[in-house]
PDB file of C-alpha atoms in Angstrom:
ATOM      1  CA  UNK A   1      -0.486  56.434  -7.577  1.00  0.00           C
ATOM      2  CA  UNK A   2       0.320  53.414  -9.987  1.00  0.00           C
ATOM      3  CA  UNK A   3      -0.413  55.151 -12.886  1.00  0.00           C
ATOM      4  CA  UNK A   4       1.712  58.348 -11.624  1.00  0.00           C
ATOM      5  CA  UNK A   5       4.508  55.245 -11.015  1.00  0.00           C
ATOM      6  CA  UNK A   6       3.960  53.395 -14.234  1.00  0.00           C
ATOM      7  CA  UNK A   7       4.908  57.121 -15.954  1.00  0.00           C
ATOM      8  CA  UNK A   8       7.677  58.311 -13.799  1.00  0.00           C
ATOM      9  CA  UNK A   9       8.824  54.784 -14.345  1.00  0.00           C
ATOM     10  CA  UNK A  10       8.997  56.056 -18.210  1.00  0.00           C
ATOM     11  CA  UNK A  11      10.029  59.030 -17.702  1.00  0.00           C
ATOM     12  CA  UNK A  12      13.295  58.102 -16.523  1.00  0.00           C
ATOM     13  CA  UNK A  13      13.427  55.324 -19.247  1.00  0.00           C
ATOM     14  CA  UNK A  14      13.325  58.456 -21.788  1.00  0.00           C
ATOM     15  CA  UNK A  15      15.782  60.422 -20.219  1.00  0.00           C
ATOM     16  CA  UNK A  16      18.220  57.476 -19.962  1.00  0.00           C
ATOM     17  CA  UNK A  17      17.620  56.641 -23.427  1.00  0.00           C
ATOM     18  CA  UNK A  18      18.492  60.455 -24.665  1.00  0.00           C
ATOM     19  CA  UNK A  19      21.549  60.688 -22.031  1.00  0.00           C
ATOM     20  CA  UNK A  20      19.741  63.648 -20.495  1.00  0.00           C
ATOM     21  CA  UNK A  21      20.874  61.445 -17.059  1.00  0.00           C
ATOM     22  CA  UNK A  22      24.331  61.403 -18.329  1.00  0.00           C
ATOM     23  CA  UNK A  23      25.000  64.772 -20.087  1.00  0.00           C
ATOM     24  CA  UNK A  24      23.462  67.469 -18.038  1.00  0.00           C
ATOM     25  CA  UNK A  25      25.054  65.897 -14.549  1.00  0.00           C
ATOM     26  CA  UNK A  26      27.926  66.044 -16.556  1.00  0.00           C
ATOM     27  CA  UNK A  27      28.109  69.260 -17.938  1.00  0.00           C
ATOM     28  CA  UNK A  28      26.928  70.952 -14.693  1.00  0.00           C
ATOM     29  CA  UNK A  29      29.824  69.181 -13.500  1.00  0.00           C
ATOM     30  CA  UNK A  30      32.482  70.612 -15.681  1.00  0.00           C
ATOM     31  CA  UNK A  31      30.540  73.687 -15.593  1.00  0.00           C
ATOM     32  CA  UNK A  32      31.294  74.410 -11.597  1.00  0.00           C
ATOM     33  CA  UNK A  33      34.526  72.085 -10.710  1.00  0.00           C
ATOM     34  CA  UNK A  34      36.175  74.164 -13.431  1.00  0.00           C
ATOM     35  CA  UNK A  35      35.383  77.223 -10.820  1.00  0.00           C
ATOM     36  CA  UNK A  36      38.422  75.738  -8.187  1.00  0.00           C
ATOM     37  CA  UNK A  37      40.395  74.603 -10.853  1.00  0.00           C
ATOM     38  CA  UNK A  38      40.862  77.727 -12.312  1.00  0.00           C
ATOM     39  CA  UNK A  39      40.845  79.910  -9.497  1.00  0.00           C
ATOM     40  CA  UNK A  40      43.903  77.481  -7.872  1.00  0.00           C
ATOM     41  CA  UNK A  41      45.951  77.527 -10.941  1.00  0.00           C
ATOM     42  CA  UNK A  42      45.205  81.025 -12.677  1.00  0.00           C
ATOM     43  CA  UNK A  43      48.810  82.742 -11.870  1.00  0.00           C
ATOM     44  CA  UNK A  44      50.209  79.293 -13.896  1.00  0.00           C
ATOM     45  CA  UNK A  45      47.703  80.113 -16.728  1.00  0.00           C
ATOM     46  CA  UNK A  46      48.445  84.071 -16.903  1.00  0.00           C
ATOM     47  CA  UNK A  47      52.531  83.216 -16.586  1.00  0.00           C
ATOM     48  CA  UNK A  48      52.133  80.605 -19.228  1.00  0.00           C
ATOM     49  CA  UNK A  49      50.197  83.107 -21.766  1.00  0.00           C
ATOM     50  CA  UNK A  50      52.975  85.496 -21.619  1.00  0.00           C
ATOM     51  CA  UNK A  51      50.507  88.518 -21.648  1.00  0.00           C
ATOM     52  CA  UNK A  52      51.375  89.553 -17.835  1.00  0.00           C
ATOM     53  CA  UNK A  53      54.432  90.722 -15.988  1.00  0.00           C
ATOM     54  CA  UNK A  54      55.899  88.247 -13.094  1.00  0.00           C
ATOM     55  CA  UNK A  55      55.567  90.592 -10.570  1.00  0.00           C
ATOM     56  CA  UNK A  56      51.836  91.336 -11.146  1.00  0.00           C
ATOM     57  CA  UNK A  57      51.600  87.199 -11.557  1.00  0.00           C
ATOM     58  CA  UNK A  58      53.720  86.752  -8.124  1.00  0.00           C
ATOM     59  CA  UNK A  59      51.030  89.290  -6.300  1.00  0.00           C
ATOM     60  CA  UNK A  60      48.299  87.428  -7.498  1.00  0.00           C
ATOM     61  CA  UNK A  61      45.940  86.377  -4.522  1.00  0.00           C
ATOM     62  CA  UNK A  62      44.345  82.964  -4.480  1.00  0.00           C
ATOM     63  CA  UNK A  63      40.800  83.309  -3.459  1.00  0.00           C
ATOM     64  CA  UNK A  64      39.377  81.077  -0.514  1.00  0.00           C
ATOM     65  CA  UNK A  65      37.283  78.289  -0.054  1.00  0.00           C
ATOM     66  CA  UNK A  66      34.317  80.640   0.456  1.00  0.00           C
ATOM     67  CA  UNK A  67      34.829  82.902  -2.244  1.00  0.00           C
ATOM     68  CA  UNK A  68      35.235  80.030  -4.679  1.00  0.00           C
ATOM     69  CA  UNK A  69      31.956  78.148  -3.878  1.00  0.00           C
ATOM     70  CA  UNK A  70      30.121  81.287  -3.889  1.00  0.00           C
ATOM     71  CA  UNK A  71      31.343  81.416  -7.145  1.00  0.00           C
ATOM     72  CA  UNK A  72      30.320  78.365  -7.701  1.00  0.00           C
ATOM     73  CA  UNK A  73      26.466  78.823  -6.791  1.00  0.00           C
ATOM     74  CA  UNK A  74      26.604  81.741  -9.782  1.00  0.00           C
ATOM     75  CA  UNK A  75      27.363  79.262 -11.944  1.00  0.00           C
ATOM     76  CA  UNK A  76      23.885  77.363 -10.692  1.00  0.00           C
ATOM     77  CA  UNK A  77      21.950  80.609 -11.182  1.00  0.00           C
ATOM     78  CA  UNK A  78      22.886  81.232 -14.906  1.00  0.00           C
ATOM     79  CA  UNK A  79      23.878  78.754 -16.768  1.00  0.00           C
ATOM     80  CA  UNK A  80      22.627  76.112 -14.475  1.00  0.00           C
ATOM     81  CA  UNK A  81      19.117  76.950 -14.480  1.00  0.00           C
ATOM     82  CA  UNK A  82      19.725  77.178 -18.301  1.00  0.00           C
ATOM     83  CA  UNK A  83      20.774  73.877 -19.249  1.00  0.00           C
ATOM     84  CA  UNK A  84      17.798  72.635 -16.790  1.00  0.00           C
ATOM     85  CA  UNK A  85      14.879  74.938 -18.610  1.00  0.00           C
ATOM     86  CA  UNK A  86      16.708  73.685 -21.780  1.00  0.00           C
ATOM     87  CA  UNK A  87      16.559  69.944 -20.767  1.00  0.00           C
ATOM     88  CA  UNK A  88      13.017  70.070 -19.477  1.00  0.00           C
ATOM     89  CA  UNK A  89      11.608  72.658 -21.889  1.00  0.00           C
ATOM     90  CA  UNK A  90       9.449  69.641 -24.034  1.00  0.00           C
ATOM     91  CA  UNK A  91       8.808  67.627 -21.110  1.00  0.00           C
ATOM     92  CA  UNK A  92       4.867  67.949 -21.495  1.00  0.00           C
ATOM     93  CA  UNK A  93       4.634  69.799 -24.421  1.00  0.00           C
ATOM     94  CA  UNK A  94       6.807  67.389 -27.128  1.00  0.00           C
ATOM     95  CA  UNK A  95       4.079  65.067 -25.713  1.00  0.00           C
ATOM     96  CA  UNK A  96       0.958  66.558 -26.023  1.00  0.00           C
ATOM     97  CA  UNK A  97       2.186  68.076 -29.840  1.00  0.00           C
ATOM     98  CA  UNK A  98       3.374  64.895 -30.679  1.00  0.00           C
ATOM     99  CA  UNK A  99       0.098  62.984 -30.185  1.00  0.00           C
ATOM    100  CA  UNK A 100       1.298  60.823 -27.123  1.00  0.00           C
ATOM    101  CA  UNK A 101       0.010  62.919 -23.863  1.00  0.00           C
ATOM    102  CA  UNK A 102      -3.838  62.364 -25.891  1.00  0.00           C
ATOM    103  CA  UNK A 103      -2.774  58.605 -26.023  1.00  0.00           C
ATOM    104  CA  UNK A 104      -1.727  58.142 -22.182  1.00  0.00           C
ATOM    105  CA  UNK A 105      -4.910  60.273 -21.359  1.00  0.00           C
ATOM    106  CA  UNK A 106      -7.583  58.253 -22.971  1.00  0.00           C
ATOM    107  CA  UNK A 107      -6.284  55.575 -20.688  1.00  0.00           C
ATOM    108  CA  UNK A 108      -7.686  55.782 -17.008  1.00  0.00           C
ATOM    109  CA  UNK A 109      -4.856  57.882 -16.138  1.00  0.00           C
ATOM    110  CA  UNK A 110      -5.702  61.726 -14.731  1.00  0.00           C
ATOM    111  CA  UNK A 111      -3.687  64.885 -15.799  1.00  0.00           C
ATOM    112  CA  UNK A 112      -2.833  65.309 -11.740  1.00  0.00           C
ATOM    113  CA  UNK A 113      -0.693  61.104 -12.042  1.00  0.00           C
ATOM    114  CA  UNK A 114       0.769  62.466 -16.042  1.00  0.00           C
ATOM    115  CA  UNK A 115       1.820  66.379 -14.401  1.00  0.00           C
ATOM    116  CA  UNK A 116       3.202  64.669 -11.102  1.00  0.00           C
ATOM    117  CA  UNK A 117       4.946  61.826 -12.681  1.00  0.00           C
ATOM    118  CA  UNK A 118       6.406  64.575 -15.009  1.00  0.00           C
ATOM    119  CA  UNK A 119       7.730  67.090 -12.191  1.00  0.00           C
ATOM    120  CA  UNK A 120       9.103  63.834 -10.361  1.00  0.00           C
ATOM    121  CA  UNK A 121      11.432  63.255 -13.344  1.00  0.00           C
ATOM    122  CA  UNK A 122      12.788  66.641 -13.792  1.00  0.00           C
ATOM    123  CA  UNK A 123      13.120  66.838 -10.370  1.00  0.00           C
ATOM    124  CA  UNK A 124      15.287  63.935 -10.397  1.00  0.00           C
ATOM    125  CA  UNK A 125      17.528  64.738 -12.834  1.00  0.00           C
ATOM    126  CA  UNK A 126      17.739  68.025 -11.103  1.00  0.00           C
ATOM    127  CA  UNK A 127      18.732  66.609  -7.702  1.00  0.00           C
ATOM    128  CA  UNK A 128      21.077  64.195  -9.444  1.00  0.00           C
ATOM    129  CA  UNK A 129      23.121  66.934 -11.763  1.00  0.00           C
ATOM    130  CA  UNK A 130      22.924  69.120  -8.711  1.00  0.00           C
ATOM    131  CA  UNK A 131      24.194  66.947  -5.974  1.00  0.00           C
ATOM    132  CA  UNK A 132      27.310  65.391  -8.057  1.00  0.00           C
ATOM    133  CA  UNK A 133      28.183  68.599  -9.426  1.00  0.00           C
ATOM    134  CA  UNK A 134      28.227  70.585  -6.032  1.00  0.00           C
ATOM    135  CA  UNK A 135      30.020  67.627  -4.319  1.00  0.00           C
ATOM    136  CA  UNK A 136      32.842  67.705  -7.274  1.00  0.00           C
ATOM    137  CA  UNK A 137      33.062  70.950  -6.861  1.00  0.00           C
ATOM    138  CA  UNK A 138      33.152  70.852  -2.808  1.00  0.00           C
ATOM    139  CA  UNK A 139      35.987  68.339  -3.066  1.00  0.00           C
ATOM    140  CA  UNK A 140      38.086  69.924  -5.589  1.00  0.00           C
ATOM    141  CA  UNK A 141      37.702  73.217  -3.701  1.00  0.00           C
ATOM    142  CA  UNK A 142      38.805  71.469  -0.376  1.00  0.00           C
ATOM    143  CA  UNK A 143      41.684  69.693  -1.980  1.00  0.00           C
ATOM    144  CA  UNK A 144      43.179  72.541  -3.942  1.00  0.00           C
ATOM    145  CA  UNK A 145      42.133  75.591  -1.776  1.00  0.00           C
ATOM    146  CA  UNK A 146      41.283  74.408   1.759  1.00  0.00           C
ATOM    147  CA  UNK A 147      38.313  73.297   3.893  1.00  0.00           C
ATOM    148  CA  UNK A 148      34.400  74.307   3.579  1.00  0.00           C
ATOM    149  CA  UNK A 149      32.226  74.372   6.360  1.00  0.00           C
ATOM    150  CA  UNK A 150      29.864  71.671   6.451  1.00  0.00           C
ATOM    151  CA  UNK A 151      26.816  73.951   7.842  1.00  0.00           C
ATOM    152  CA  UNK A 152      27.684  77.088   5.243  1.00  0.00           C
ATOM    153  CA  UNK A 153      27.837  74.431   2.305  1.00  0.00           C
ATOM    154  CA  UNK A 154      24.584  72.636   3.469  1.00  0.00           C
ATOM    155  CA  UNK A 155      22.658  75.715   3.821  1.00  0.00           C
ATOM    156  CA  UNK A 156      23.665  77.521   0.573  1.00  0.00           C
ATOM    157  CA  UNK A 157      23.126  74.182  -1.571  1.00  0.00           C
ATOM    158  CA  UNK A 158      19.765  73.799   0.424  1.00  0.00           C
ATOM    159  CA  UNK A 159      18.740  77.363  -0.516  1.00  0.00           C
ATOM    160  CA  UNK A 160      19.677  76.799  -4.576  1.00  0.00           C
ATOM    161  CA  UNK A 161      17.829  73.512  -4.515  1.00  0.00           C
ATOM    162  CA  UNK A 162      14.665  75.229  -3.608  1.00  0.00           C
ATOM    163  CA  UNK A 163      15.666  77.828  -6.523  1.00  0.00           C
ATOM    164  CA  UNK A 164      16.224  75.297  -8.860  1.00  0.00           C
ATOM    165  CA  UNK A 165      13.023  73.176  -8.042  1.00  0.00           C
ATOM    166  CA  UNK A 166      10.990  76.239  -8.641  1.00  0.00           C
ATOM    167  CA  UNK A 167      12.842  76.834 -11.777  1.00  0.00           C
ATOM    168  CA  UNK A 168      11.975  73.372 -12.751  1.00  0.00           C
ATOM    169  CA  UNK A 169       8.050  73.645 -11.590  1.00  0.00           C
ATOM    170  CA  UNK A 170       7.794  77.046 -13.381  1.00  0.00           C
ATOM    171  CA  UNK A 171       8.903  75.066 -16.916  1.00  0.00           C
ATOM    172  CA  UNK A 172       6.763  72.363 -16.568  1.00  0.00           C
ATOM    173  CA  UNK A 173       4.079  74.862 -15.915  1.00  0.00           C
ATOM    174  CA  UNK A 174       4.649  76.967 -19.133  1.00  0.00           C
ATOM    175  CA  UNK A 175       5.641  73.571 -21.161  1.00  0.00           C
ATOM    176  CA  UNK A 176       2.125  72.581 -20.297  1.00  0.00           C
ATOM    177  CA  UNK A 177       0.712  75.840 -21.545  1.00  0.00           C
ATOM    178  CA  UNK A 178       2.655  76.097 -24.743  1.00  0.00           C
ATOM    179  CA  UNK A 179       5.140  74.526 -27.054  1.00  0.00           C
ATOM    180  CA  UNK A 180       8.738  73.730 -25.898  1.00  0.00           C
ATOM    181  CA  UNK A 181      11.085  76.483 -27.182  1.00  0.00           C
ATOM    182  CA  UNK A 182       8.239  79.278 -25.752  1.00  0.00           C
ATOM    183  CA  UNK A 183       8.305  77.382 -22.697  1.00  0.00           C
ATOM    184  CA  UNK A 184      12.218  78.000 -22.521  1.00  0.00           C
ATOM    185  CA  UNK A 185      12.318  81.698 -23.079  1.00  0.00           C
ATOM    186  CA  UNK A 186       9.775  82.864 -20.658  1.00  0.00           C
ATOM    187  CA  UNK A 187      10.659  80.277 -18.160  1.00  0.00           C
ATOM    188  CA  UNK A 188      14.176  82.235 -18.239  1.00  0.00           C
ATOM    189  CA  UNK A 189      12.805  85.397 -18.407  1.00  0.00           C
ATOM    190  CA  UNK A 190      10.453  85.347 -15.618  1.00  0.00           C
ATOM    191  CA  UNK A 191      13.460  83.551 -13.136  1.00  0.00           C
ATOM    192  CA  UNK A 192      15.404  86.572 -14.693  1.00  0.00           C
ATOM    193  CA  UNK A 193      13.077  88.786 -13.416  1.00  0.00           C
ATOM    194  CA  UNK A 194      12.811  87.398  -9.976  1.00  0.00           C
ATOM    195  CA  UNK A 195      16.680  87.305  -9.213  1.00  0.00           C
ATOM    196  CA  UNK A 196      16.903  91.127 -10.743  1.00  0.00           C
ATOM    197  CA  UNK A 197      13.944  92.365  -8.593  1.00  0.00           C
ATOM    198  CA  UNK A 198      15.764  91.338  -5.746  1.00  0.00           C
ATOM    199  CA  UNK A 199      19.257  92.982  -6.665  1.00  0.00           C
ATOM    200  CA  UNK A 200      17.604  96.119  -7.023  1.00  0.00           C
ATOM    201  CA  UNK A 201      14.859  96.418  -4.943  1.00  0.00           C
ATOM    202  CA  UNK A 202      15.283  93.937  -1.835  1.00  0.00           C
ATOM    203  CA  UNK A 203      13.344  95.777   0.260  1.00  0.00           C
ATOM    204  CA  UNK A 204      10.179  95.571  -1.939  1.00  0.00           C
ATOM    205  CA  UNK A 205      10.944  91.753  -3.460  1.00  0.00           C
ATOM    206  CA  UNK A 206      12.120  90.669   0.430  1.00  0.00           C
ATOM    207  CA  UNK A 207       9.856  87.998   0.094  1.00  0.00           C
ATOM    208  CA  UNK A 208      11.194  87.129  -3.510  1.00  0.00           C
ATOM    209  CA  UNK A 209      12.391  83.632  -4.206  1.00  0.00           C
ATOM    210  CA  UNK A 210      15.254  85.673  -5.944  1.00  0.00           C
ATOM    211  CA  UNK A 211      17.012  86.664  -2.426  1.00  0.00           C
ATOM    212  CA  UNK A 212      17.449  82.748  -2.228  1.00  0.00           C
ATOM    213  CA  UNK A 213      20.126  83.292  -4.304  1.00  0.00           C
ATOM    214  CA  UNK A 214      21.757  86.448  -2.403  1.00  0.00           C
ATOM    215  CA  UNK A 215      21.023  84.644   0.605  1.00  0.00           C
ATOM    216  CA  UNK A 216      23.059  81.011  -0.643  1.00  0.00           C
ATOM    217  CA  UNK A 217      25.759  82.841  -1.832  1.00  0.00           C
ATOM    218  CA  UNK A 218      25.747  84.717   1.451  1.00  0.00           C
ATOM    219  CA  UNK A 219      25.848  81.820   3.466  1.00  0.00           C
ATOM    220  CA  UNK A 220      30.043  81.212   2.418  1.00  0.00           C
ATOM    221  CA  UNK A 221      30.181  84.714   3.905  1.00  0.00           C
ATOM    222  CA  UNK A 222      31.830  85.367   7.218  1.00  0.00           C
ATOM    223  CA  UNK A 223      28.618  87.786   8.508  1.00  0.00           C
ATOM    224  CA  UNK A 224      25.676  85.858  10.121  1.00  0.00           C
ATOM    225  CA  UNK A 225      23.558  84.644   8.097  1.00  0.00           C
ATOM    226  CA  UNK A 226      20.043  86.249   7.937  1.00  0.00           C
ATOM    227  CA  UNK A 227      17.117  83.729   8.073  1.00  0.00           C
ATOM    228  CA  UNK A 228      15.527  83.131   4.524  1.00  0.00           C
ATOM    229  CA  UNK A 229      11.794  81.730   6.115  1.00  0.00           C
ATOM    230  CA  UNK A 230      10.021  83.467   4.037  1.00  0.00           C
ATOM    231  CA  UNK A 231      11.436  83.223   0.533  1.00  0.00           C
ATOM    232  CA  UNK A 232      11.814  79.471   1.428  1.00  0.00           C
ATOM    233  CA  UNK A 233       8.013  79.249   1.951  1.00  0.00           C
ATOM    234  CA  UNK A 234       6.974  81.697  -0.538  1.00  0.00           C
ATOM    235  CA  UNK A 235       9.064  79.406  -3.301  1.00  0.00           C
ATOM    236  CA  UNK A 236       7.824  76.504  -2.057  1.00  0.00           C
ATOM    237  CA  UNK A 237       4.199  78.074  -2.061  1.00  0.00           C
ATOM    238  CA  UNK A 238       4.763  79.058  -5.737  1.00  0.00           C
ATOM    239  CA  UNK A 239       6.261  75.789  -7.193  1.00  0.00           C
ATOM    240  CA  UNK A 240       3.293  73.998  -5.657  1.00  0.00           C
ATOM    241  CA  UNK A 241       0.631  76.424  -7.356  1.00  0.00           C
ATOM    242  CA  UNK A 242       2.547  75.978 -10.624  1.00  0.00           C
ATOM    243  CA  UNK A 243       2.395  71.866 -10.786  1.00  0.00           C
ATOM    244  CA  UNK A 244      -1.349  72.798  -9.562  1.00  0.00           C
ATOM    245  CA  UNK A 245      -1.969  75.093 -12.447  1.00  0.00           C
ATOM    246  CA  UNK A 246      -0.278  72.945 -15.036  1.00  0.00           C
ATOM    247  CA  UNK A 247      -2.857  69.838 -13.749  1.00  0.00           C
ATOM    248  CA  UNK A 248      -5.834  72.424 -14.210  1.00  0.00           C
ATOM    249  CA  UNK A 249      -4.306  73.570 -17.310  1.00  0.00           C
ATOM    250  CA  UNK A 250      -4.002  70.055 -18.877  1.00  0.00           C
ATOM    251  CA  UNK A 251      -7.549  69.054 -17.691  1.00  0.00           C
ATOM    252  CA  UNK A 252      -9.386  72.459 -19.359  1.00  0.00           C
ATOM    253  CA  UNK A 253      -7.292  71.150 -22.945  1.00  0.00           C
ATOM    254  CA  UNK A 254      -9.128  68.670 -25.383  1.00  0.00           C
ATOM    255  CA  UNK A 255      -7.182  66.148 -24.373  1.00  0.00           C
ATOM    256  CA  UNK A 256      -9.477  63.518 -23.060  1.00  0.00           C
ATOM    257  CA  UNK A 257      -8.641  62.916 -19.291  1.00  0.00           C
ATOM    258  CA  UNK A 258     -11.341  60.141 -18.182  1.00  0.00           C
ATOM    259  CA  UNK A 259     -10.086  60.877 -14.377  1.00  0.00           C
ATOM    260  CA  UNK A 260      -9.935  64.135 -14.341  1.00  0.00           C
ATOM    261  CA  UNK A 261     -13.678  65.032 -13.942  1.00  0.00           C
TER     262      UNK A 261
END
C-alpha cells in the first residue's frame, strides 16, 4: 500500500508538472459550458451573421434546461472520452518503453501497487475535469436557461462517471499491452463499439455499458427513468477485470517484478 502511495504520489507530481491537471479540466470545461452559452444566445449569433431572416430568428425556440444538459453529456461521450484516452494513452506504456516501469519494478514494488497507483491517477484527473466541467456547465445552464433538478443531474452525471471510469480502465489496460498511440485508437474504437451496439441493437447489448449513456442522457427526460442495475454492474464488473488483466499482463512481461511471484 506504501509503495502503491509513494507512486500515485508521483503520478500526480507528473501530471502537474505537464498541466495535464490544468488543461484537460479546462478544456472539458470550455468544451460543455459552451453548450448553454450557445444555446441561450444563438438567435443573437444568427441575427448578427446576417445569413437569416428576422422572422425565422424571432421564432427561434430556446431549448430547456433538460435539453441543454443532455446535450451536454454528448459532449462527455465524444470528445470527452477523447481528450481522456488521449491524456492517459502513455500512462504505462511511455514508462515501460522508456526504461522507467523496469526501474520502479526491480525495486520491491509489485505490478498490482505500479497498475493501481496508475488507474488512481487517471482516475483523478478524470473525476476532477469531470466534476468542474459538469458543475460549470450546471450553473451556466441554471443562470441563463432555468433550473436543473438536483436528482436528474445527479443520476445522469453518476451514470457517465461509471462510463468514463471504464473508459479510463479500458486505456490503461491496452496502454499496458502496447505502445501509447495503439493504446488510443482501439481504446476509442472498442468504447465506439459499445455505445453503437446499444443504439442499434438494445435489446441484444441491454446489458451493455453503452445504454449508460442512453440511459444519462435519459435521465433530463420527463419519462421515468428505467433502472440501469445491470449496465452499472456489468461496467463496473468490466473495469475491474481490465486493471486485473493489465496487473497479469505486466507480471507475464520481462520486466522484473520481485513481488509479483
Amino acid at each position: 500500500m506504501r509503495q502503491a502511495w509513494l507512486i500515485y504520489r508521483k503520478e500526480l507530481l507528473g501530471m502537474a508538472r505537464s498541466y495535464q491537471l490544468l488543461w484537460v479540466p479546462v478544456v472539458l470545461m470550455l468544451l460543455v459550458v459552451m453548450q448553454p452559452v450557445t444555446s441561450y444566445y444563438l438567435p443573437e449569433i444568427l441575427a448578427a451573421s446576417g445569413s437569416m431572416p428576422e422572422e425565422l430568428i424571432a421564432g427561434l425556440p430556446i431549448p430547456g434546461s433538460a435539453e441543454v444538459m443532455a446535450g451536454v453529456l454528448g459532449q462527455y461521450s465524444t470528445i470527452g472520452v477523447l481528450i481522456l484516452v488521449i491524456a492517459g494513452m502513455q500512462v504505462v506504456a511511455g514508462e515501460r518503453y522508456g526504461g522507467t516501469a523496469a526501474l520502479v519494478l526491480v525495486r520491491p514494488v509489485s505490478s498490482a501497487s505500479f497498475i493501481s497507483a496508475k488507474w488512481a491517477g487517471q482516475m483523478t484527473l478524470m473525476l476532477l475535469s469531470f466534476t468542474a466541467s459538469y458543475a460549470a456547465s450546471w450553473y451556466y445552464t441554471v443562470l441563463l436557461l432555468g433550473p436543473v433538478s438536483w436528482r436528474q443531474g445527479l443520476i445522469a452525471g453518476g451514470l457517465y462517471i461509471l462510463w468514463l471510469t471504464f473508459a479510463v480502465s479500458l486505456t490503461v489496460l491496452l496502454s499496458t499491452l502496447m505502445r501509447g498511440s495503439a493504446a488510443a485508437v482501439i481504446s476509442l474504437l472498442l468504447m465506439g463499439a459499445l455505445s453503437l451496439g446499444y443504439s442499434l441493437a438494445p435489446a441484444w447489448f441491454s446489458w451493455s455499458p453503452g445504454r449508460l449513456l442512453v440511459e444519462g442522457t435519459a435521465a433530463f427526460g420527463a419519462s421515468p427513468l428505467k433502472p440501469a442495475i445491470s449496465p452499472s454492474i456489468v461496467t463496473a464488473l468490466l473495469s475491474l477485470v481490465c486493471i486485473i488483466c493489465a496487473v497479469w499482463s505486466l507480471r507475464r512481461q520481462s520486466i522484473p517484478d520481485l513481488r509479483g511471484d
